[in-house]
mmCIF file with all atom_site columns, C-alpha atoms in Angstrom:
data_model
loop_
_atom_site.group_PDB
_atom_site.id
_atom_site.type_symbol
_atom_site.label_atom_id
_atom_site.label_alt_id
_atom_site.label_comp_id
_atom_site.label_asym_id
_atom_site.label_entity_id
_atom_site.label_seq_id
_atom_site.pdbx_PDB_ins_code
_atom_site.Cartn_x
_atom_site.Cartn_y
_atom_site.Cartn_z
_atom_site.occupancy
_atom_site.B_iso_or_equiv
_atom_site.pdbx_formal_charge
_atom_site.auth_seq_id
_atom_site.auth_comp_id
_atom_site.auth_asym_id
_atom_site.auth_atom_id
_atom_site.pdbx_PDB_model_num
ATOM 1   C CA . GLN Y 1 1   ? -0.032  0.166  0.107   1.00 0.00 ? 38  GLN Y CA 1
ATOM 2   C CA . VAL Y 1 2   ? 1.099   3.359  -1.024  1.00 0.00 ? 39  VAL Y CA 1
ATOM 3   C CA . GLN Y 1 3   ? 1.100   6.234  1.195   1.00 0.00 ? 40  GLN Y CA 1
ATOM 4   C CA . LEU Y 1 4   ? 1.748   10.095 1.102   1.00 0.00 ? 41  LEU Y CA 1
ATOM 5   C CA . VAL Y 1 5   ? 2.237   11.606 4.343   1.00 0.00 ? 42  VAL Y CA 1
ATOM 6   C CA . GLU Y 1 6   ? 2.312   15.857 4.591   1.00 0.00 ? 43  GLU Y CA 1
ATOM 7   C CA . SER Y 1 7   ? 3.969   17.769 7.272   1.00 0.00 ? 44  SER Y CA 1
ATOM 8   C CA . GLY Y 1 8   ? 4.949   21.224 8.230   1.00 0.00 ? 45  GLY Y CA 1
ATOM 9   C CA . GLY Y 1 9   ? 1.825   23.010 7.879   1.00 0.00 ? 46  GLY Y CA 1
ATOM 10  C CA . GLY Y 1 10  ? 0.668   25.614 10.507  1.00 0.00 ? 47  GLY Y CA 1
ATOM 11  C CA . LEU Y 1 11  ? -0.273  29.179 11.259  1.00 0.00 ? 48  LEU Y CA 1
ATOM 12  C CA . VAL Y 1 12  ? 2.090   32.053 9.843   1.00 0.00 ? 49  VAL Y CA 1
ATOM 13  C CA . GLN Y 1 13  ? 1.922   35.615 9.654   1.00 0.00 ? 50  GLN Y CA 1
ATOM 14  C CA . ALA Y 1 14  ? 1.835   37.709 6.431   1.00 0.00 ? 51  ALA Y CA 1
ATOM 15  C CA . GLY Y 1 15  ? 5.226   37.920 4.743   1.00 0.00 ? 52  GLY Y CA 1
ATOM 16  C CA . GLY Y 1 16  ? 6.484   35.047 6.817   1.00 0.00 ? 53  GLY Y CA 1
ATOM 17  C CA . SER Y 1 17  ? 7.691   31.541 5.498   1.00 0.00 ? 54  SER Y CA 1
ATOM 18  C CA . LEU Y 1 18  ? 6.569   27.989 6.231   1.00 0.00 ? 55  LEU Y CA 1
ATOM 19  C CA . ARG Y 1 19  ? 8.191   24.937 4.631   1.00 0.00 ? 56  ARG Y CA 1
ATOM 20  C CA . LEU Y 1 20  ? 6.057   21.278 3.716   1.00 0.00 ? 57  LEU Y CA 1
ATOM 21  C CA . SER Y 1 21  ? 7.164   18.399 3.440   1.00 0.00 ? 58  SER Y CA 1
ATOM 22  C CA . CYS Y 1 22  ? 5.687   14.920 2.307   1.00 0.00 ? 59  CYS Y CA 1
ATOM 23  C CA . ALA Y 1 23  ? 6.989   11.319 2.260   1.00 0.00 ? 60  ALA Y CA 1
ATOM 24  C CA . ALA Y 1 24  ? 5.946   8.617  0.232   1.00 0.00 ? 61  ALA Y CA 1
ATOM 25  C CA . SER Y 1 25  ? 6.169   5.238  1.595   1.00 0.00 ? 62  SER Y CA 1
ATOM 26  C CA . GLY Y 1 26  ? 5.014   1.449  0.879   1.00 0.00 ? 63  GLY Y CA 1
ATOM 27  C CA . SER Y 1 27  ? 5.825   -0.742 -2.117  1.00 0.00 ? 64  SER Y CA 1
ATOM 28  C CA . ILE Y 1 28  ? 6.988   1.955  -4.513  1.00 0.00 ? 65  ILE Y CA 1
ATOM 29  C CA . ASN Y 1 29  ? 8.630   0.973  -7.897  1.00 0.00 ? 66  ASN Y CA 1
ATOM 30  C CA . SER Y 1 30  ? 9.221   4.190  -9.383  1.00 0.00 ? 67  SER Y CA 1
ATOM 31  C CA . ILE Y 1 31  ? 7.975   7.802  -8.769  1.00 0.00 ? 68  ILE Y CA 1
ATOM 32  C CA . ASN Y 1 32  ? 7.216   10.230 -11.691 1.00 0.00 ? 69  ASN Y CA 1
ATOM 33  C CA . ALA Y 1 33  ? 6.003   13.523 -11.095 1.00 0.00 ? 70  ALA Y CA 1
ATOM 34  C CA . MET Y 1 34  ? 5.231   15.289 -7.623  1.00 0.00 ? 71  MET Y CA 1
ATOM 35  C CA . GLY Y 1 35  ? 3.658   18.074 -6.721  1.00 0.00 ? 72  GLY Y CA 1
ATOM 36  C CA . TRP Y 1 36  ? 1.429   20.525 -4.407  1.00 0.00 ? 73  TRP Y CA 1
ATOM 37  C CA . TYR Y 1 37  ? -2.078  21.550 -4.483  1.00 0.00 ? 74  TYR Y CA 1
ATOM 38  C CA . ARG Y 1 38  ? -4.340  23.446 -2.740  1.00 0.00 ? 75  ARG Y CA 1
ATOM 39  C CA . GLN Y 1 39  ? -7.869  24.002 -1.888  1.00 0.00 ? 76  GLN Y CA 1
ATOM 40  C CA . ALA Y 1 40  ? -9.533  27.224 0.158   1.00 0.00 ? 77  ALA Y CA 1
ATOM 41  C CA . PRO Y 1 41  ? -12.616 26.980 1.509   1.00 0.00 ? 78  PRO Y CA 1
ATOM 42  C CA . GLY Y 1 42  ? -15.307 27.382 -1.264  1.00 0.00 ? 79  GLY Y CA 1
ATOM 43  C CA . LYS Y 1 43  ? -12.922 27.087 -3.993  1.00 0.00 ? 80  LYS Y CA 1
ATOM 44  C CA . GLN Y 1 44  ? -11.859 24.300 -6.221  1.00 0.00 ? 81  GLN Y CA 1
ATOM 45  C CA . ARG Y 1 45  ? -8.339  22.502 -5.666  1.00 0.00 ? 82  ARG Y CA 1
ATOM 46  C CA . GLU Y 1 46  ? -5.586  24.471 -7.641  1.00 0.00 ? 83  GLU Y CA 1
ATOM 47  C CA . LEU Y 1 47  ? -2.155  23.371 -8.764  1.00 0.00 ? 84  LEU Y CA 1
ATOM 48  C CA . VAL Y 1 48  ? 0.638   25.132 -6.801  1.00 0.00 ? 85  VAL Y CA 1
ATOM 49  C CA . ALA Y 1 49  ? 3.740   23.522 -8.031  1.00 0.00 ? 86  ALA Y CA 1
ATOM 50  C CA . THR Y 1 50  ? 5.062   20.390 -9.503  1.00 0.00 ? 87  THR Y CA 1
ATOM 51  C CA . ILE Y 1 51  ? 8.532   18.782 -10.125 1.00 0.00 ? 88  ILE Y CA 1
ATOM 52  C CA . THR Y 1 52  ? 9.527   15.850 -12.382 1.00 0.00 ? 89  THR Y CA 1
ATOM 53  C CA . SER Y 1 53  ? 11.999  13.427 -11.513 1.00 0.00 ? 90  SER Y CA 1
ATOM 54  C CA . GLY Y 1 54  ? 14.353  14.878 -13.328 1.00 0.00 ? 91  GLY Y CA 1
ATOM 55  C CA . GLY Y 1 55  ? 14.235  18.334 -11.553 1.00 0.00 ? 92  GLY Y CA 1
ATOM 56  C CA . SER Y 1 56  ? 11.827  20.123 -13.916 1.00 0.00 ? 93  SER Y CA 1
ATOM 57  C CA . THR Y 1 57  ? 9.247   22.889 -11.822 1.00 0.00 ? 94  THR Y CA 1
ATOM 58  C CA . ASN Y 1 58  ? 6.444   24.222 -12.551 1.00 0.00 ? 95  ASN Y CA 1
ATOM 59  C CA . TYR Y 1 59  ? 4.214   27.045 -10.824 1.00 0.00 ? 96  TYR Y CA 1
ATOM 60  C CA . ALA Y 1 60  ? 1.149   28.470 -10.536 1.00 0.00 ? 97  ALA Y CA 1
ATOM 61  C CA . ASP Y 1 61  ? 1.700   32.138 -11.419 1.00 0.00 ? 98  ASP Y CA 1
ATOM 62  C CA . SER Y 1 62  ? 0.271   33.354 -8.070  1.00 0.00 ? 99  SER Y CA 1
ATOM 63  C CA . VAL Y 1 63  ? 3.402   31.838 -6.262  1.00 0.00 ? 100 VAL Y CA 1
ATOM 64  C CA . LYS Y 1 64  ? 6.127   32.265 -8.993  1.00 0.00 ? 101 LYS Y CA 1
ATOM 65  C CA . GLY Y 1 65  ? 9.103   33.881 -7.078  1.00 0.00 ? 102 GLY Y CA 1
ATOM 66  C CA . ARG Y 1 66  ? 7.877   33.066 -3.756  1.00 0.00 ? 103 ARG Y CA 1
ATOM 67  C CA . PHE Y 1 67  ? 7.462   29.417 -3.503  1.00 0.00 ? 104 PHE Y CA 1
ATOM 68  C CA . THR Y 1 68  ? 10.151  26.875 -4.395  1.00 0.00 ? 105 THR Y CA 1
ATOM 69  C CA . ILE Y 1 69  ? 9.344   23.016 -5.081  1.00 0.00 ? 106 ILE Y CA 1
ATOM 70  C CA . SER Y 1 70  ? 12.090  20.366 -4.470  1.00 0.00 ? 107 SER Y CA 1
ATOM 71  C CA . ARG Y 1 71  ? 12.396  17.019 -4.132  1.00 0.00 ? 108 ARG Y CA 1
ATOM 72  C CA . ASP Y 1 72  ? 14.757  14.146 -2.838  1.00 0.00 ? 109 ASP Y CA 1
ATOM 73  C CA . ASN Y 1 73  ? 14.582  11.267 -5.085  1.00 0.00 ? 110 ASN Y CA 1
ATOM 74  C CA . ALA Y 1 74  ? 16.105  8.770  -2.966  1.00 0.00 ? 111 ALA Y CA 1
ATOM 75  C CA . LYS Y 1 75  ? 14.075  9.645  -0.211  1.00 0.00 ? 112 LYS Y CA 1
ATOM 76  C CA . SER Y 1 76  ? 10.993  9.729  -2.226  1.00 0.00 ? 113 SER Y CA 1
ATOM 77  C CA . THR Y 1 77  ? 10.000  12.991 -0.606  1.00 0.00 ? 114 THR Y CA 1
ATOM 78  C CA . VAL Y 1 78  ? 8.903   16.317 -1.915  1.00 0.00 ? 115 VAL Y CA 1
ATOM 79  C CA . ASN Y 1 79  ? 9.171   19.950 -0.311  1.00 0.00 ? 116 ASN Y CA 1
ATOM 80  C CA . LEU Y 1 80  ? 7.322   23.131 -0.949  1.00 0.00 ? 117 LEU Y CA 1
ATOM 81  C CA . GLN Y 1 81  ? 8.986   26.142 0.577   1.00 0.00 ? 118 GLN Y CA 1
ATOM 82  C CA . MET Y 1 82  ? 7.011   29.016 0.861   1.00 0.00 ? 119 MET Y CA 1
ATOM 83  C CA . ASN Y 1 83  ? 8.187   32.608 1.663   1.00 0.00 ? 120 ASN Y CA 1
ATOM 84  C CA . SER Y 1 84  ? 6.707   35.992 1.377   1.00 0.00 ? 121 SER Y CA 1
ATOM 85  C CA . VAL Y 1 85  ? 3.159   34.221 1.990   1.00 0.00 ? 122 VAL Y CA 1
ATOM 86  C CA . LYS Y 1 86  ? 0.414   36.237 1.836   1.00 0.00 ? 123 LYS Y CA 1
ATOM 87  C CA . PRO Y 1 87  ? -3.623  35.702 3.532   1.00 0.00 ? 124 PRO Y CA 1
ATOM 88  C CA . GLU Y 1 88  ? -4.898  34.450 0.048   1.00 0.00 ? 125 GLU Y CA 1
ATOM 89  C CA . ASP Y 1 89  ? -2.101  31.546 0.585   1.00 0.00 ? 126 ASP Y CA 1
ATOM 90  C CA . THR Y 1 90  ? -4.455  30.089 2.988   1.00 0.00 ? 127 THR Y CA 1
ATOM 91  C CA . ALA Y 1 91  ? -5.685  26.532 2.236   1.00 0.00 ? 128 ALA Y CA 1
ATOM 92  C CA . VAL Y 1 92  ? -5.408  23.094 2.773   1.00 0.00 ? 129 VAL Y CA 1
ATOM 93  C CA . TYR Y 1 93  ? -2.286  21.904 0.874   1.00 0.00 ? 130 TYR Y CA 1
ATOM 94  C CA . TYR Y 1 94  ? -2.171  18.503 -0.658  1.00 0.00 ? 131 TYR Y CA 1
ATOM 95  C CA . CYS Y 1 95  ? 0.745   16.400 -1.920  1.00 0.00 ? 132 CYS Y CA 1
ATOM 96  C CA . ASN Y 1 96  ? 0.545   14.448 -5.162  1.00 0.00 ? 133 ASN Y CA 1
ATOM 97  C CA . ALA Y 1 97  ? 2.584   11.840 -6.533  1.00 0.00 ? 134 ALA Y CA 1
ATOM 98  C CA . ASP Y 1 98  ? 2.547   9.630  -9.866  1.00 0.00 ? 135 ASP Y CA 1
ATOM 99  C CA . ILE Y 1 99  ? 3.875   6.309  -8.303  1.00 0.00 ? 136 ILE Y CA 1
ATOM 100 C CA . ARG Y 1 100 ? 4.382   3.269  -10.037 1.00 0.00 ? 137 ARG Y CA 1
ATOM 101 C CA . ALA Y 1 101 ? 3.677   0.339  -7.276  1.00 0.00 ? 138 ALA Y CA 1
ATOM 102 C CA . LYS Y 1 102 ? 3.574   -2.672 -9.552  1.00 0.00 ? 139 LYS Y CA 1
ATOM 103 C CA . PHE Y 1 103 ? 2.924   -2.237 -13.383 1.00 0.00 ? 140 PHE Y CA 1
ATOM 104 C CA . LEU Y 1 104 ? 1.225   1.189  -13.885 1.00 0.00 ? 141 LEU Y CA 1
ATOM 105 C CA . TYR Y 1 105 ? 1.374   4.678  -12.883 1.00 0.00 ? 142 TYR Y CA 1
ATOM 106 C CA . ALA Y 1 106 ? -1.358  5.956  -10.258 1.00 0.00 ? 143 ALA Y CA 1
ATOM 107 C CA . ALA Y 1 107 ? -1.997  9.424  -8.778  1.00 0.00 ? 144 ALA Y CA 1
ATOM 108 C CA . TYR Y 1 108 ? -1.765  9.127  -5.364  1.00 0.00 ? 145 TYR Y CA 1
ATOM 109 C CA . TRP Y 1 109 ? -2.828  11.923 -2.658  1.00 0.00 ? 146 TRP Y CA 1
ATOM 110 C CA . GLY Y 1 110 ? -2.105  12.942 1.020   1.00 0.00 ? 147 GLY Y CA 1
ATOM 111 C CA . GLN Y 1 111 ? -4.363  13.613 3.794   1.00 0.00 ? 148 GLN Y CA 1
ATOM 112 C CA . GLY Y 1 112 ? -3.682  17.295 3.457   1.00 0.00 ? 149 GLY Y CA 1
ATOM 113 C CA . THR Y 1 113 ? -2.063  20.048 5.693   1.00 0.00 ? 150 THR Y CA 1
ATOM 114 C CA . GLN Y 1 114 ? -3.569  23.203 6.737   1.00 0.00 ? 151 GLN Y CA 1
ATOM 115 C CA . VAL Y 1 115 ? -1.476  26.611 6.187   1.00 0.00 ? 152 VAL Y CA 1
ATOM 116 C CA . THR Y 1 116 ? -3.443  29.658 7.723   1.00 0.00 ? 153 THR Y CA 1
ATOM 117 C CA . VAL Y 1 117 ? -1.541  33.087 6.940   1.00 0.00 ? 154 VAL Y CA 1
ATOM 118 C CA . SER Y 1 118 ? -2.551  36.026 9.231   1.00 0.00 ? 155 SER Y CA 1
ATOM 119 C CA . SER Y 1 119 ? -2.676  39.262 7.843   1.00 0.00 ? 156 SER Y CA 1
#
């Protein structure tokens, strides 16, 4: 069974920093892309940032220049460094990964971690 477990959420003041981490565990053969998504109350889940196994990154326009995604392939982890946070960054943040457990890749999600930015 494959699991994604996030950590690092919490309450932070506007302009501050926060670091989210996500670790994949279980019967994993390989991991393709990993990423972070977020969902604010009353809104749809949206992409924050993704990173391929080769290290290519993609960011939502709203976080470019403020957030940095990174991963450690040896440890099956992905991180999101959040700097200069704004109240509009408040949301539940979800880790996502394309993982091949046996034969096919499938998308897995973490349980989510709350990030609250106070003004």
